[in-house]
Amino acid sequence: MKHISTYYHTLKYLKPIQIKYQLLYRLFKAKPLSHYKNSINPLETTPLKFIQSPYHYSSYLGNNKFTFLNQEKDFSQQIDWSYKEYGALWNYNLQYFNYLAQENITKEEKLCLLKDFYQSNVVLEPYPISLRSINTIRFILREEIQDSSLIENLYGELNFLSKRLEFHILGNHLLENLFALMMGGVFFQEEKWIQKAHALLIEQLDEQILNDGAHFELSPMYHQIMLNRVLELIDWYSTYEKKEKQFEHFLREKAAKMLAWLKNMTFSNGDIPMVNDAAKGVAPTTKELFEYAAKLEIKPKELSLTDSGYRHFSNEYFELLIDVGQISPSYQPGHSHADSLNFILNFQGKPIIVDTGISTYEKNSQRQSERATSAHNTVVVNNINSSDVWSGFRVGKRAKTNVLLENNNQVIASHDGYKHQNIIHQRTFTLNETEVIIDDLINNIGKTKNPQPLAEKMTNPPPSPLQRGSVGILHFHPDASIQQIEQGFIINDVLQLTIENAHAITLEEYNFAEGYNILRRAEKIKIEMNKKIIIKILYEV
């Protein structure tokens, strides 16, 4: 059972509106869909025009068989729309109905799937309703569907959504609610939905998009998802006859800033860094998003990485992405990891040192380990996380990072995530023409409280109680080859990695998350350190 201080340090960051709606939604449960349905004349709906087809991947395999998150399920005769054996996220994907955009499914089969779903009396939830509503509206318009039952069910879900916006969660959940409510309001000519979504979208996008263009949850994957939604809104709203030009301009400005951040974060090979909660095959790629923006005549602004806490250095050979940011946002850190002063390194367009990624959203030991400090390229002290990640999507005490110096090829920063151990971790990142240098310093700020040494035996004399248990970790991509030599390591036959002042160095295996539910064996270097280590990665031209 968690200590009461964990709950305190978790709950103290919540906004009052989150607490209010947590209580309200627990006290007043959602009613059945029939309660929210009205009799709708299909001829009263408004046609919306789109330049771009909706993003999707082929998840419906026919004959009641689906594949999501790299897990396949054949329901045979009857689909269980509440199926949870593969976890809540798999079931959410089942209910999103992204597969309505698949061209290899007939209109009739798509209608059958929707009707079967609405007959199943699934419990109403705002987030899947938001995605399903957008997919259904686009399907109805694309296929010119005139089905009163489907229209009534869609209206009922949006009516429910308008009364159940996710103020208890906020973040990307609330944005998804608002994108759906805005589209649904125009589609059904419901002025009260339009006004509510319009006002809240301005408020939330102003808060959630940082000055450097980042979505404030600091997951490149969710940033891509949110950018796609902003572009989708601009897509249809720009041709809406009752549009407000000022609102369209506002959306275009936000999209231009978001494109800037995505451009700054994307590696030269087109990949995004898999930092925080991010996985492949979930969001549109950077290339796809830039192509979509170009169709809408939106160009990225000229911005540098600032507020998000990421820095991206590159030269002819190396690309170095570093994290000197905070847990963000403080009141909704569900997609944050305990990764203070983490970094990722690519060499000649190929990943070398990587974030280990995520393979699950289930509240289990795998999820906990993937959010832990030890799953990132930083220093772990006494087997403790730098920020107290717990219960899948919670964070208690959290590290605060300070940038001490930065210029065009170097950043010096520290974090206080181990101040309860009387330790401050300071790290210097330097990118030279042919060399990357990572300089770690463990600063003692007092007497250590209850040091917890690592379990591994140490072959050399033990360090002082202060430094015992300080371990630097480097995770290598599964395709990287690592050869240990007397002077250090040779990476991919061309890079020389040396480590100065290490107490002990070991090469071990770990599980790299290739995607949801896909793990590959890879290698990591663990560096038991005293007060200071210097890691150098050299390319001899």
Coordinates of C-alpha atoms in Angstrom, one line a residue, residues 168-476:
H168 CA -11.6 15.5 -14.3
I169 CA -8.7 14.5 -16.6
L170 CA -8.1 17.6 -18.8
G171 CA -5.1 17.4 -21.2
N172 CA -5.4 15.6 -24.5
H173 CA -8.6 13.9 -23.4
L174 CA -10.4 17.2 -23.1
L175 CA -9.0 18.4 -26.4
E176 CA -10.3 15.2 -28.1
N177 CA -13.8 15.9 -26.5
L178 CA -13.7 19.4 -27.9
F179 CA -12.7 18.5 -31.4
A180 CA -15.5 16.0 -31.6
L181 CA -18.1 18.4 -30.0
M182 CA -17.1 21.2 -32.5
M183 CA -17.5 18.9 -35.5
G184 CA -20.7 17.4 -34.1
G185 CA -22.1 20.8 -33.3
V186 CA -21.7 22.0 -36.8
F187 CA -22.9 18.7 -38.3
F188 CA -26.1 18.7 -36.2
Q189 CA -26.4 22.5 -36.2
E190 CA -26.3 22.5 -32.4
E191 CA -25.3 26.1 -31.6
K192 CA -24.8 25.4 -27.9
W193 CA -22.2 22.7 -28.6
I194 CA -20.4 24.9 -31.1
Q195 CA -20.2 27.8 -28.6
K196 CA -19.0 25.6 -25.8
A197 CA -16.3 23.9 -28.0
H198 CA -15.2 27.1 -29.6
A199 CA -14.6 28.9 -26.3
L200 CA -12.9 25.9 -24.7
L201 CA -10.7 25.1 -27.7
I202 CA -9.2 28.6 -27.5
E203 CA -8.7 28.3 -23.8
Q204 CA -7.2 24.8 -23.9
L205 CA -5.0 25.3 -27.0
D206 CA -3.6 28.4 -25.5
E207 CA -2.7 26.5 -22.3
Q208 CA -1.7 23.1 -23.9
I209 CA 0.5 24.4 -26.7
L210 CA 3.8 25.8 -25.2
N211 CA 5.8 28.7 -26.6
D212 CA 8.1 26.4 -28.6
G213 CA 5.1 24.7 -30.1
A214 CA 5.1 21.5 -27.9
H215 CA 1.9 19.9 -26.7
F216 CA 2.4 20.2 -22.9
E217 CA 2.3 16.5 -22.2
L218 CA 5.7 16.2 -23.9
S219 CA 5.0 13.0 -25.8
P220 CA 6.0 13.3 -29.4
M221 CA 3.4 10.7 -30.3
Y222 CA 0.6 12.6 -28.6
H223 CA 1.9 15.8 -30.2
Q224 CA 1.4 14.2 -33.6
I225 CA -2.1 13.1 -32.7
M226 CA -3.1 16.5 -31.4
L227 CA -1.5 18.3 -34.4
N228 CA -3.5 16.0 -36.7
R229 CA -6.7 17.0 -34.9
V230 CA -5.9 20.7 -35.3
L231 CA -5.2 20.2 -39.0
E232 CA -8.4 18.2 -39.4
L233 CA -10.4 21.0 -37.7
I234 CA -8.8 23.6 -40.0
D235 CA -9.5 21.3 -43.0
W236 CA -13.3 21.3 -42.6
Y237 CA -13.7 24.6 -40.8
S238 CA -12.0 26.6 -43.5
T239 CA -14.8 25.9 -45.9
Y240 CA -17.7 26.2 -43.3
E241 CA -19.9 29.0 -44.4
K242 CA -20.5 30.3 -40.9
K243 CA -16.8 30.2 -39.9
E244 CA -15.2 32.9 -37.8
K245 CA -12.1 34.1 -39.6
Q246 CA -10.4 35.0 -36.3
F247 CA -10.9 31.5 -35.0
E248 CA -9.5 30.0 -38.2
H249 CA -6.5 32.3 -37.9
F250 CA -6.0 31.2 -34.3
L251 CA -6.0 27.5 -35.3
R252 CA -3.6 28.1 -38.1
E253 CA -1.2 29.9 -35.8
K254 CA -1.3 27.0 -33.3
A255 CA -0.7 24.5 -36.1
A256 CA 2.3 26.5 -37.4
K257 CA 3.8 26.4 -33.9
M258 CA 3.2 22.7 -33.5
L259 CA 4.8 22.0 -36.8
A260 CA 7.9 23.9 -35.7
W261 CA 8.3 21.8 -32.6
L262 CA 7.7 18.6 -34.5
K263 CA 10.3 19.6 -37.1
N264 CA 12.8 20.4 -34.3
M265 CA 12.2 17.1 -32.6
T266 CA 12.2 14.8 -35.6
F267 CA 15.4 13.0 -36.5
S268 CA 16.9 13.2 -40.0
N269 CA 15.6 9.7 -40.7
G270 CA 12.0 10.8 -40.1
D271 CA 11.6 9.2 -36.7
I272 CA 10.4 10.9 -33.6
P273 CA 12.2 10.2 -30.3
M274 CA 10.3 7.7 -28.2
V275 CA 10.4 9.7 -25.0
N276 CA 7.7 9.7 -22.4
D277 CA 4.7 7.7 -23.7
A278 CA 5.4 7.2 -27.4
A279 CA 5.2 4.2 -29.7
K280 CA 5.4 3.6 -33.4
G281 CA 2.3 2.9 -35.5
V282 CA -0.2 5.0 -33.5
A283 CA 0.0 8.5 -34.9
P284 CA 0.5 10.0 -38.3
T285 CA 4.2 10.4 -39.1
T286 CA 6.0 13.7 -39.3
K287 CA 6.2 13.4 -43.1
E288 CA 2.4 12.8 -43.3
L289 CA 1.6 15.7 -41.1
F290 CA 3.8 18.1 -43.0
E291 CA 2.1 16.9 -46.3
Y292 CA -1.3 17.5 -44.7
A293 CA -0.3 21.0 -43.5
A294 CA 1.1 21.9 -47.0
K295 CA -2.4 21.0 -48.5
L296 CA -3.9 23.5 -46.1
E297 CA -1.1 26.1 -46.9
I298 CA 0.3 26.0 -43.4
K299 CA 4.1 26.3 -42.9
P300 CA 6.0 25.8 -39.6
K301 CA 7.1 28.9 -37.7
E302 CA 10.8 29.5 -37.0
L303 CA 11.1 28.5 -33.4
S304 CA 13.7 27.0 -31.1
L305 CA 13.2 24.3 -28.5
T306 CA 12.7 26.2 -25.2
D307 CA 9.7 25.6 -22.9
S308 CA 9.3 21.9 -23.5
G309 CA 12.8 21.2 -22.0
Y310 CA 14.1 19.3 -25.0
R311 CA 17.2 20.3 -26.9
H312 CA 18.3 18.8 -30.2
F313 CA 21.9 19.2 -31.4
S314 CA 23.2 17.9 -34.7
N315 CA 26.1 17.9 -37.0
E316 CA 27.4 15.9 -39.9
Y317 CA 27.6 12.7 -37.9
F318 CA 25.6 12.9 -34.7
E319 CA 22.1 13.9 -33.6
L320 CA 21.8 14.4 -29.8
L321 CA 18.4 14.9 -28.2
I322 CA 18.5 15.8 -24.5
D323 CA 15.8 16.2 -21.8
V324 CA 16.3 19.1 -19.4
G325 CA 12.6 19.6 -18.8
Q326 CA 10.1 19.0 -16.0
I327 CA 7.2 16.6 -15.4
S328 CA 4.5 18.2 -17.5
P329 CA 1.8 19.3 -17.0
S330 CA 2.0 19.2 -13.2
Y331 CA -1.7 18.4 -12.8
Q332 CA -1.8 15.7 -15.5
P333 CA 1.5 13.8 -15.7
G334 CA 0.1 10.5 -16.8
H335 CA 2.3 10.2 -19.8
S336 CA 5.5 11.4 -18.1
H337 CA 8.4 9.2 -17.1
A338 CA 11.1 9.5 -14.4
D339 CA 13.7 10.4 -17.0
S340 CA 15.4 13.6 -15.8
L341 CA 18.5 14.4 -17.9
N342 CA 17.8 11.6 -20.3
F343 CA 19.3 11.6 -23.8
I344 CA 19.1 9.9 -27.2
L345 CA 21.9 9.6 -29.8
N346 CA 21.7 8.9 -33.5
F347 CA 24.8 8.4 -35.7
Q348 CA 24.6 8.9 -39.5
G349 CA 20.8 8.6 -39.3
K350 CA 20.7 5.4 -37.3
P351 CA 19.6 5.0 -33.7
I352 CA 22.5 4.1 -31.3
I353 CA 21.6 5.1 -27.8
V354 CA 17.8 5.0 -27.4
D355 CA 14.9 5.4 -25.1
T356 CA 13.6 2.0 -24.2
G357 CA 10.0 2.9 -25.3
I358 CA 6.7 1.6 -24.0
S359 CA 4.9 -1.7 -24.7
T360 CA 1.8 -1.4 -22.5
Y361 CA -0.6 0.9 -20.8
E362 CA -1.7 -1.7 -18.3
K363 CA -1.1 -0.9 -14.7
N364 CA 1.5 -3.7 -14.2
S365 CA 5.2 -4.2 -13.5
Q366 CA 6.1 -3.8 -17.1
R367 CA 4.5 -0.4 -17.3
Q368 CA 6.2 0.6 -14.0
S369 CA 9.6 -0.5 -15.3
E370 CA 9.2 1.4 -18.6
R371 CA 8.4 4.6 -16.8
A372 CA 11.3 4.1 -14.3
T373 CA 14.6 6.0 -14.2
S374 CA 16.4 2.8 -14.9
A375 CA 14.7 2.5 -18.3
H376 CA 16.4 5.8 -19.4
N377 CA 19.9 7.0 -20.3
T378 CA 20.6 8.8 -17.1
V379 CA 21.9 8.1 -13.5
V380 CA 19.9 6.1 -11.0
V381 CA 20.7 6.6 -7.3
N382 CA 20.1 3.8 -4.8
N383 CA 17.6 2.0 -7.1
I384 CA 15.1 5.0 -6.6
N385 CA 13.2 6.8 -9.3
S386 CA 14.1 10.4 -9.7
S387 CA 10.4 11.2 -9.9
D388 CA 7.9 8.9 -8.0
V389 CA 6.0 7.3 -10.9
W390 CA 3.3 4.9 -9.8
S391 CA 0.0 3.2 -10.6
G392 CA 0.5 3.4 -14.4
F393 CA -0.3 7.1 -14.8
R394 CA 0.5 8.8 -11.5
V395 CA 3.4 10.8 -10.3
G396 CA 4.1 11.7 -6.6
K397 CA 7.2 13.7 -5.7
R398 CA 8.9 14.9 -8.8
A399 CA 12.3 16.1 -9.8
K400 CA 12.9 19.7 -10.7
T401 CA 15.5 20.4 -13.4
N402 CA 17.6 23.6 -13.6
V403 CA 19.5 24.6 -16.8
L404 CA 22.8 26.1 -15.5
L405 CA 24.4 26.9 -18.9
E406 CA 23.7 26.4 -22.6
N407 CA 25.1 27.4 -25.9
N408 CA 25.1 26.1 -29.4
N409 CA 26.8 22.8 -28.6
Q410 CA 26.6 22.3 -24.8
V411 CA 24.1 22.2 -22.0
I412 CA 24.8 21.9 -18.3
A413 CA 21.8 21.0 -16.1
S414 CA 21.0 19.5 -12.7
H415 CA 18.0 18.0 -11.1
D416 CA 17.0 17.5 -7.4
G417 CA 15.1 14.3 -7.7
Y418 CA 17.4 12.7 -5.2
K419 CA 17.5 15.6 -2.7
H420 CA 15.8 13.3 -0.2
Q421 CA 19.0 11.2 -0.5
N422 CA 21.0 14.5 -0.1
I423 CA 22.2 14.2 -3.6
I424 CA 22.0 16.5 -6.7
H425 CA 22.7 15.0 -10.1
Q426 CA 24.5 17.4 -12.5
R427 CA 25.1 16.5 -16.1
T428 CA 27.0 18.2 -18.9
F429 CA 26.1 17.4 -22.6
T430 CA 28.7 18.4 -25.2
L431 CA 28.5 17.8 -28.9
N432 CA 31.8 18.4 -30.8
E433 CA 32.5 17.8 -34.5
T434 CA 33.3 14.1 -34.1
E435 CA 32.6 13.5 -30.4
V436 CA 29.8 13.4 -27.8
I437 CA 30.7 13.9 -24.2
I438 CA 28.4 13.2 -21.2
D439 CA 29.9 14.4 -17.9
D440 CA 28.0 13.2 -14.8
L441 CA 28.6 14.7 -11.3
I442 CA 27.0 13.4 -8.1
N443 CA 27.0 16.2 -5.6
N444 CA 26.6 15.6 -1.9
I445 CA 24.4 18.1 -0.1
G446 CA 24.4 16.5 3.3
K447 CA 24.4 13.2 5.1
T448 CA 22.7 10.4 3.1
K449 CA 19.4 9.0 4.5
N450 CA 19.2 5.3 4.5
P451 CA 21.3 4.5 1.5
Q452 CA 20.2 1.4 -0.5
P453 CA 23.1 -0.2 -2.3
L454 CA 22.5 -2.1 -5.5
A455 CA 22.4 -5.9 -5.2
E456 CA 25.2 -6.6 -7.6
K457 CA 28.6 -7.6 -6.0
M458 CA 31.4 -5.0 -6.6
T459 CA 34.8 -6.4 -7.5
N460 CA 36.6 -3.2 -6.4
P461 CA 36.7 -1.7 -2.9
P462 CA 33.3 -0.2 -2.1
P463 CA 32.8 3.5 -2.5
S464 CA 31.7 5.8 0.3
P465 CA 28.1 5.6 1.5
L466 CA 27.2 8.7 -0.4
Q467 CA 28.0 7.4 -3.9
R468 CA 27.2 3.7 -3.4
G469 CA 24.3 2.8 -5.7
S470 CA 24.8 5.6 -8.2
V471 CA 24.6 3.9 -11.6
G472 CA 24.7 5.4 -15.1
I473 CA 22.9 3.5 -17.8
L474 CA 23.2 3.5 -21.6
H475 CA 20.5 1.6 -23.6
F476 CA 21.5 0.6 -27.1

